[in-house]
Short mmCIF file of C-alpha atoms and ligand atoms in Angstrom, two decimals:
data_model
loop_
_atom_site.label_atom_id
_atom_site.label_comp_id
_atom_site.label_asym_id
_atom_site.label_seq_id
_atom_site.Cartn_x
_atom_site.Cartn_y
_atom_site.Cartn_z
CA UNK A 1 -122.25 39.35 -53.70
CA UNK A 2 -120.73 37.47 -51.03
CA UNK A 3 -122.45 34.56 -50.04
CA UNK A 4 -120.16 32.89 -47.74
CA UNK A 5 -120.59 35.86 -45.28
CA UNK A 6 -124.04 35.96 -45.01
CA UNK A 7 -124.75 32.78 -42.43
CA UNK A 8 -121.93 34.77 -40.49
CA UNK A 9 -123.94 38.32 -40.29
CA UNK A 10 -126.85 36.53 -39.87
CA UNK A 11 -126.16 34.91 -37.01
CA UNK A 12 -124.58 37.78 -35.54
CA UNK A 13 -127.26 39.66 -36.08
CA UNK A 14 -129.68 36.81 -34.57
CA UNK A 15 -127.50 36.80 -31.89
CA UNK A 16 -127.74 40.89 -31.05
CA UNK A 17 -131.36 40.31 -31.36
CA UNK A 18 -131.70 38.12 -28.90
CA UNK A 19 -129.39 39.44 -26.38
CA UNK A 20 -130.99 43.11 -26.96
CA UNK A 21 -134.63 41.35 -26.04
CA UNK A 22 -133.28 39.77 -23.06
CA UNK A 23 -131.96 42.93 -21.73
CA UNK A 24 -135.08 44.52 -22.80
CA UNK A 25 -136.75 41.58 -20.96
CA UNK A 26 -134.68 41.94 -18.17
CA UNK A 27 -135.22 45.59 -17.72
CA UNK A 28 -138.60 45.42 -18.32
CA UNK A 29 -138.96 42.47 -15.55
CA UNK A 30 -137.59 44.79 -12.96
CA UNK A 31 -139.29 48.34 -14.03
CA UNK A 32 -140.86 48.65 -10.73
CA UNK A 33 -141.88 52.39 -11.34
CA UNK A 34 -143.18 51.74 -14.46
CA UNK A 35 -145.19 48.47 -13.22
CA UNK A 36 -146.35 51.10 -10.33
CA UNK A 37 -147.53 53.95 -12.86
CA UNK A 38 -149.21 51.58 -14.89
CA UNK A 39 -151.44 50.34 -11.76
CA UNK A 40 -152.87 54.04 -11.37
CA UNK A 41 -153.63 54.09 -15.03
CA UNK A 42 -155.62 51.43 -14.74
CA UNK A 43 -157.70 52.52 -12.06
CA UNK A 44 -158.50 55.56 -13.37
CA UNK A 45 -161.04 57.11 -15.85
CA UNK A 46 -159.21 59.48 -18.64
CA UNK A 47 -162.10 60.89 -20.38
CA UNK A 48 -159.56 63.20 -22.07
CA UNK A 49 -157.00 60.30 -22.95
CA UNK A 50 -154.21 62.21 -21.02
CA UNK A 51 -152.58 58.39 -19.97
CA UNK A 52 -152.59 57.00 -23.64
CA UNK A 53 -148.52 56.48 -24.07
CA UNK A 54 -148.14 54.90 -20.89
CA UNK A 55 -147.71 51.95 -23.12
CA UNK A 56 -146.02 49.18 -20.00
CA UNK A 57 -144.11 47.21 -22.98
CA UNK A 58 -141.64 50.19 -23.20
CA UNK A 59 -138.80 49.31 -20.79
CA UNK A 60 -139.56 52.36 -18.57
CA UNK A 61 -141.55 54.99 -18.62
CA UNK A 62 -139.47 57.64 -18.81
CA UNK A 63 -140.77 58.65 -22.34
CA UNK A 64 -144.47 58.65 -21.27
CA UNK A 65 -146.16 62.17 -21.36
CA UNK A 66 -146.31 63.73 -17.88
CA UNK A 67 -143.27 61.38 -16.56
CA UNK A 68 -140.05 63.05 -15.76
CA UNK A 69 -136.92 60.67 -15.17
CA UNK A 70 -133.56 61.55 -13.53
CA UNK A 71 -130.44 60.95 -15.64
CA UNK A 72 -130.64 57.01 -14.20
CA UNK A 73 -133.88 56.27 -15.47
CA UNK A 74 -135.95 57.09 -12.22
CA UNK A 75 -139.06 58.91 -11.79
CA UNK A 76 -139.06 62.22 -10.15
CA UNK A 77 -142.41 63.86 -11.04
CA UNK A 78 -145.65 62.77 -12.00
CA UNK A 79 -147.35 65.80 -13.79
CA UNK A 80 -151.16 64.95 -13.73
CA UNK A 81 -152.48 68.41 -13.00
CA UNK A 82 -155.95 69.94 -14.88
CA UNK A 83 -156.25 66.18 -16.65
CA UNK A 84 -159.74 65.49 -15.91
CA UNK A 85 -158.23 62.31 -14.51
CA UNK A 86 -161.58 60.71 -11.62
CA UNK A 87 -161.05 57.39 -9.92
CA UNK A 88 -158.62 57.29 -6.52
CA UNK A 89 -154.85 57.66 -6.03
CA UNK A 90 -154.44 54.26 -4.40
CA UNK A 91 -151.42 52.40 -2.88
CA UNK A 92 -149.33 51.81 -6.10
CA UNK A 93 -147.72 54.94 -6.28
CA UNK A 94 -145.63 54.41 -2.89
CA UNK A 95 -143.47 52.24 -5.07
CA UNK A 96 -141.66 55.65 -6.65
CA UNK A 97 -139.32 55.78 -4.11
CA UNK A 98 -137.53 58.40 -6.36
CA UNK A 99 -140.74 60.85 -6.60
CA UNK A 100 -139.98 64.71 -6.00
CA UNK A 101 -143.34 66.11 -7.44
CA UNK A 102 -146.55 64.56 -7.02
CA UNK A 103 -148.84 66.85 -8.87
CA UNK A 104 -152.41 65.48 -9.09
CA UNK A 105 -153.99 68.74 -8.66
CA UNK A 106 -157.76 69.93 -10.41
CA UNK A 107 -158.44 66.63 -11.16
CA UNK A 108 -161.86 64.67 -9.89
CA UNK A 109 -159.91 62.15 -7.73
CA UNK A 110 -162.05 60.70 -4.78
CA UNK A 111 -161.54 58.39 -1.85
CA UNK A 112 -158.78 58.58 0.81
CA UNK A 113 -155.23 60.03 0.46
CA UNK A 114 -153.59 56.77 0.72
CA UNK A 115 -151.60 55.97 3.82
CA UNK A 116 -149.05 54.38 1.89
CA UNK A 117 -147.59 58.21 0.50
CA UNK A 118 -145.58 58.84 3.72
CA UNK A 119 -143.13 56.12 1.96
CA UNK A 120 -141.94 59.08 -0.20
CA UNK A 121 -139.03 59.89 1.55
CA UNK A 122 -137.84 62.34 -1.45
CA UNK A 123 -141.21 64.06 -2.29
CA UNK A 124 -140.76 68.03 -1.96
CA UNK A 125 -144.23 68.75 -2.98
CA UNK A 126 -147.57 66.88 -2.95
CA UNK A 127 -149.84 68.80 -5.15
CA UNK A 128 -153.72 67.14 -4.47
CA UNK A 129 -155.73 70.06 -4.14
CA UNK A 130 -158.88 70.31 -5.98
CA UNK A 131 -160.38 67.34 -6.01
CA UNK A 132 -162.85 65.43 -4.40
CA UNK A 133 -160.90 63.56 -1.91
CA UNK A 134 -162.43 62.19 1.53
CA UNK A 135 -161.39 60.62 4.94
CA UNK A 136 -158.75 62.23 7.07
CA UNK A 137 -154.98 63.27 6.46
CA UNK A 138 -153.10 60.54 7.39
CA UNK A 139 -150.56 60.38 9.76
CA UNK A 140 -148.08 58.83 7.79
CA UNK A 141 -147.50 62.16 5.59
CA UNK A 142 -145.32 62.98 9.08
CA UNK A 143 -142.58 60.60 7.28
CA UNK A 144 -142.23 63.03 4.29
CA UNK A 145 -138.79 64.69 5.59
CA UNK A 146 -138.17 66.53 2.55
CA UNK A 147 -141.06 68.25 1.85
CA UNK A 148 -141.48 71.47 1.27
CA UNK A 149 -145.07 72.12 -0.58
CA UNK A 150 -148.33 70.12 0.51
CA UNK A 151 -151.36 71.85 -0.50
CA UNK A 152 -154.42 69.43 -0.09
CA UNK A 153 -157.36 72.70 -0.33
CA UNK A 154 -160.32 72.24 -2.05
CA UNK A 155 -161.16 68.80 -1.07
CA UNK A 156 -163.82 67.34 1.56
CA UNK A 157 -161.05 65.94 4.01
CA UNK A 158 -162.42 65.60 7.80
CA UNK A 159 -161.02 65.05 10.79
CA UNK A 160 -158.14 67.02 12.60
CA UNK A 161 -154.92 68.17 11.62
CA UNK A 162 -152.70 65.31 12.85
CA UNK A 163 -149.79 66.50 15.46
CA UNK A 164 -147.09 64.90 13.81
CA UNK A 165 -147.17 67.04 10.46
CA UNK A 166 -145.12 69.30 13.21
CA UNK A 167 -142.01 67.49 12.70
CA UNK A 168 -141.80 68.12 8.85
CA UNK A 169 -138.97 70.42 9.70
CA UNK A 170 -138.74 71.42 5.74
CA UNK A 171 -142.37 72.39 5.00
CA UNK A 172 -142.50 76.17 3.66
CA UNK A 173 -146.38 76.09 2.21
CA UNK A 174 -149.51 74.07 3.34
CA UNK A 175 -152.61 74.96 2.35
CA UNK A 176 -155.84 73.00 4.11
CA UNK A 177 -158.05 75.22 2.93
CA UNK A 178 -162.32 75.01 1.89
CA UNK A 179 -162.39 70.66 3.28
CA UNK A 180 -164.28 69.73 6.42
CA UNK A 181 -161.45 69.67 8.95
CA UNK A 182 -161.94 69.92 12.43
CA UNK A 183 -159.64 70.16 15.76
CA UNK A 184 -157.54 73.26 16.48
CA UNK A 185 -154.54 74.02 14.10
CA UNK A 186 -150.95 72.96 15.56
CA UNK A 187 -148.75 75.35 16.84
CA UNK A 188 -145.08 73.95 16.40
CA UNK A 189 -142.95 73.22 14.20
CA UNK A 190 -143.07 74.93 10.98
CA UNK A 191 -146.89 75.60 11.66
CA UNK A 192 -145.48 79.09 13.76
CA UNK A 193 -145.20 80.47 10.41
CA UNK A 194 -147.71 79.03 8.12
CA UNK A 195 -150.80 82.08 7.83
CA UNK A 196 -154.54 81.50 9.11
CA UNK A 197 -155.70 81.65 5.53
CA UNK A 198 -154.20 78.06 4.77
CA UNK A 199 -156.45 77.28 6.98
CA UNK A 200 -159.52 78.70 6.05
CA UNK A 201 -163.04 77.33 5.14
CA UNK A 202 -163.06 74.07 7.65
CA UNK A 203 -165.92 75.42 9.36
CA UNK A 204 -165.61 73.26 12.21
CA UNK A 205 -162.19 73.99 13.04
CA UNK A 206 -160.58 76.25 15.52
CA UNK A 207 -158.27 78.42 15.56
CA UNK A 208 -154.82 77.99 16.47
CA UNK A 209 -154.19 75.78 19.87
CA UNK A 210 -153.07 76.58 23.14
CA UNK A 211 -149.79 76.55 24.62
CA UNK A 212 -149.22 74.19 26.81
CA UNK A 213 -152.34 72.49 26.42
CA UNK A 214 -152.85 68.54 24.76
CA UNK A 215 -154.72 69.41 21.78
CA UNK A 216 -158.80 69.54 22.16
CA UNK A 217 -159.92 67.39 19.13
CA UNK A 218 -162.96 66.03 21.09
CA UNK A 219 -166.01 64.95 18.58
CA UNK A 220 -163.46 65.34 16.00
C1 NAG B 1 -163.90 65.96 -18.56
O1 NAG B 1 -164.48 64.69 -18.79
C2 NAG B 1 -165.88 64.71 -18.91
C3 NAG B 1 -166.34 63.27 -19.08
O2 NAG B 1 -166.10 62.54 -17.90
C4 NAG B 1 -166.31 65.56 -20.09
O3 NAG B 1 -167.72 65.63 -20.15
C5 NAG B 1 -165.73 66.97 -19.92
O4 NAG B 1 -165.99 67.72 -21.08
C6 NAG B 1 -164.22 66.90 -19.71
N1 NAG B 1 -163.74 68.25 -19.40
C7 NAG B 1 -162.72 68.79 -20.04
C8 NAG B 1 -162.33 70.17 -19.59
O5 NAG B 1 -162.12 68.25 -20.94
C1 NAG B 2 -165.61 76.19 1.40
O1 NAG B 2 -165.13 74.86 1.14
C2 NAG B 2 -166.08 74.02 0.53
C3 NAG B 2 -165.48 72.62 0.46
O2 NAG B 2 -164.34 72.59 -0.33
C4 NAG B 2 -166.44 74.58 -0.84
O3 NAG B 2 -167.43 73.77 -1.44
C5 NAG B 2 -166.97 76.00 -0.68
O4 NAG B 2 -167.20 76.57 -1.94
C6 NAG B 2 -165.97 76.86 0.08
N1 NAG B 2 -166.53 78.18 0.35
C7 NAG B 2 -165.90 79.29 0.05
C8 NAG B 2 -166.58 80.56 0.48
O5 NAG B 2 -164.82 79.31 -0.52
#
């Protein structure tokens, strides 16, 4: 026995403690992806309990089930396929500025594809297809420069194609297949090689557009 020592260890140990919580704290605090993750858990129903360790004391969420982190601690894919996740997507997830893989496919996700997903400037693939989703494609998705893979098929999305998903210079797939789209398909861009089938099943669109001509998207 030593008694002499113990005050000693004891306040070092103390002292870890409470420099280990306020890191903890600290990280915690500024655990913007997590923060962002845990807003889309709580809008959505999980029948299946697929979201149950995405526990937001942890001090990020790399070590939830269907996260993936990078070597620094940032999230890169969100794995949510065939989870019999319902509810909508919402705004929150804009704030994983890191995300590569967005994969909320055969799901029963309804509402809009939120406008706020053309802030992903490092998505390669956006994975939604199969779900119930509604309103048009928006614009913004123009924005995603790096990606490669959007299939939205199998949803009830209306409205036209929007022009601008021309300049995603890096797109190899899209599928808009079986929604409610309308318009004539684009021409440019990477849309010179995409096949008709991705675009089958909108029975009120058209086929490709003419050259030369402003698109005719009239009642659409
Ligand atoms: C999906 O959730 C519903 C409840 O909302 C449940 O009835 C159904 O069995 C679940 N499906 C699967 C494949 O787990
Ligand atoms: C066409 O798309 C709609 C909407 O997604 C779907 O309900 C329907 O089953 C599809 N039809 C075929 C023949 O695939």
């Amino acid at each position: 026995m030593a008694p002499p020592r113990a005050p000693s260890s004891f306040l070092l140990l103390a002292g870890a403690a409470i420099l280990l919580g306020l890191a903890a704290g600290a990280a915690r605090a500024s655990n913007e992806e997590g923060d962002a993750l845990y807003a889309l858990r709580m809008r959505l129903s999980d029948p299946n309990g697929v979201l149950q360790s995405w526990d937001p004391t942890l001090v990020n969420p790399c070590t939830w089930f269907h996260v993936t982190c990078d070597s620094a601690s940032r999230v890169v894919r969100l794995d949510l396929g065939n989870s019999n996740v319902s509810g909508s997507i919402g705004p929150e997830l804009s704030r994983l500025v890191n995300l590569q893989y967005l994969e909320l496919y055969r799901n029963n996700l309804d509402g809009e594809i939120p406008k706020e997903l053309g802030k992903l400037k490092n998505l390669i693939s956006l994975d939604l297809y199969a779900n119930k989703l509604t309103g048009r494609i928006p614009k913004s998705l123009s924005k995603l420069s790096s990606l490669r893979f959007m299939r939205l098929n199998n949803n009830k999305l209306a409205g036209s194609i929007p022009r601008e998903l021309a300049k995603l210079s890096n797109l190899k797939v899209i599928d808009l297949s079986n929604n409610d789209l309308c318009g004539t398909i684009p021409v440019d861009g990477p849309f010179s090689s995409f096949p008709l089938r991705s675009f089958e099943n909108n029975s009120r669109l058209n086929g490709p557009e003419l050259q030369g001509l402003v698109s005719y998207d009239f009642g659409c």
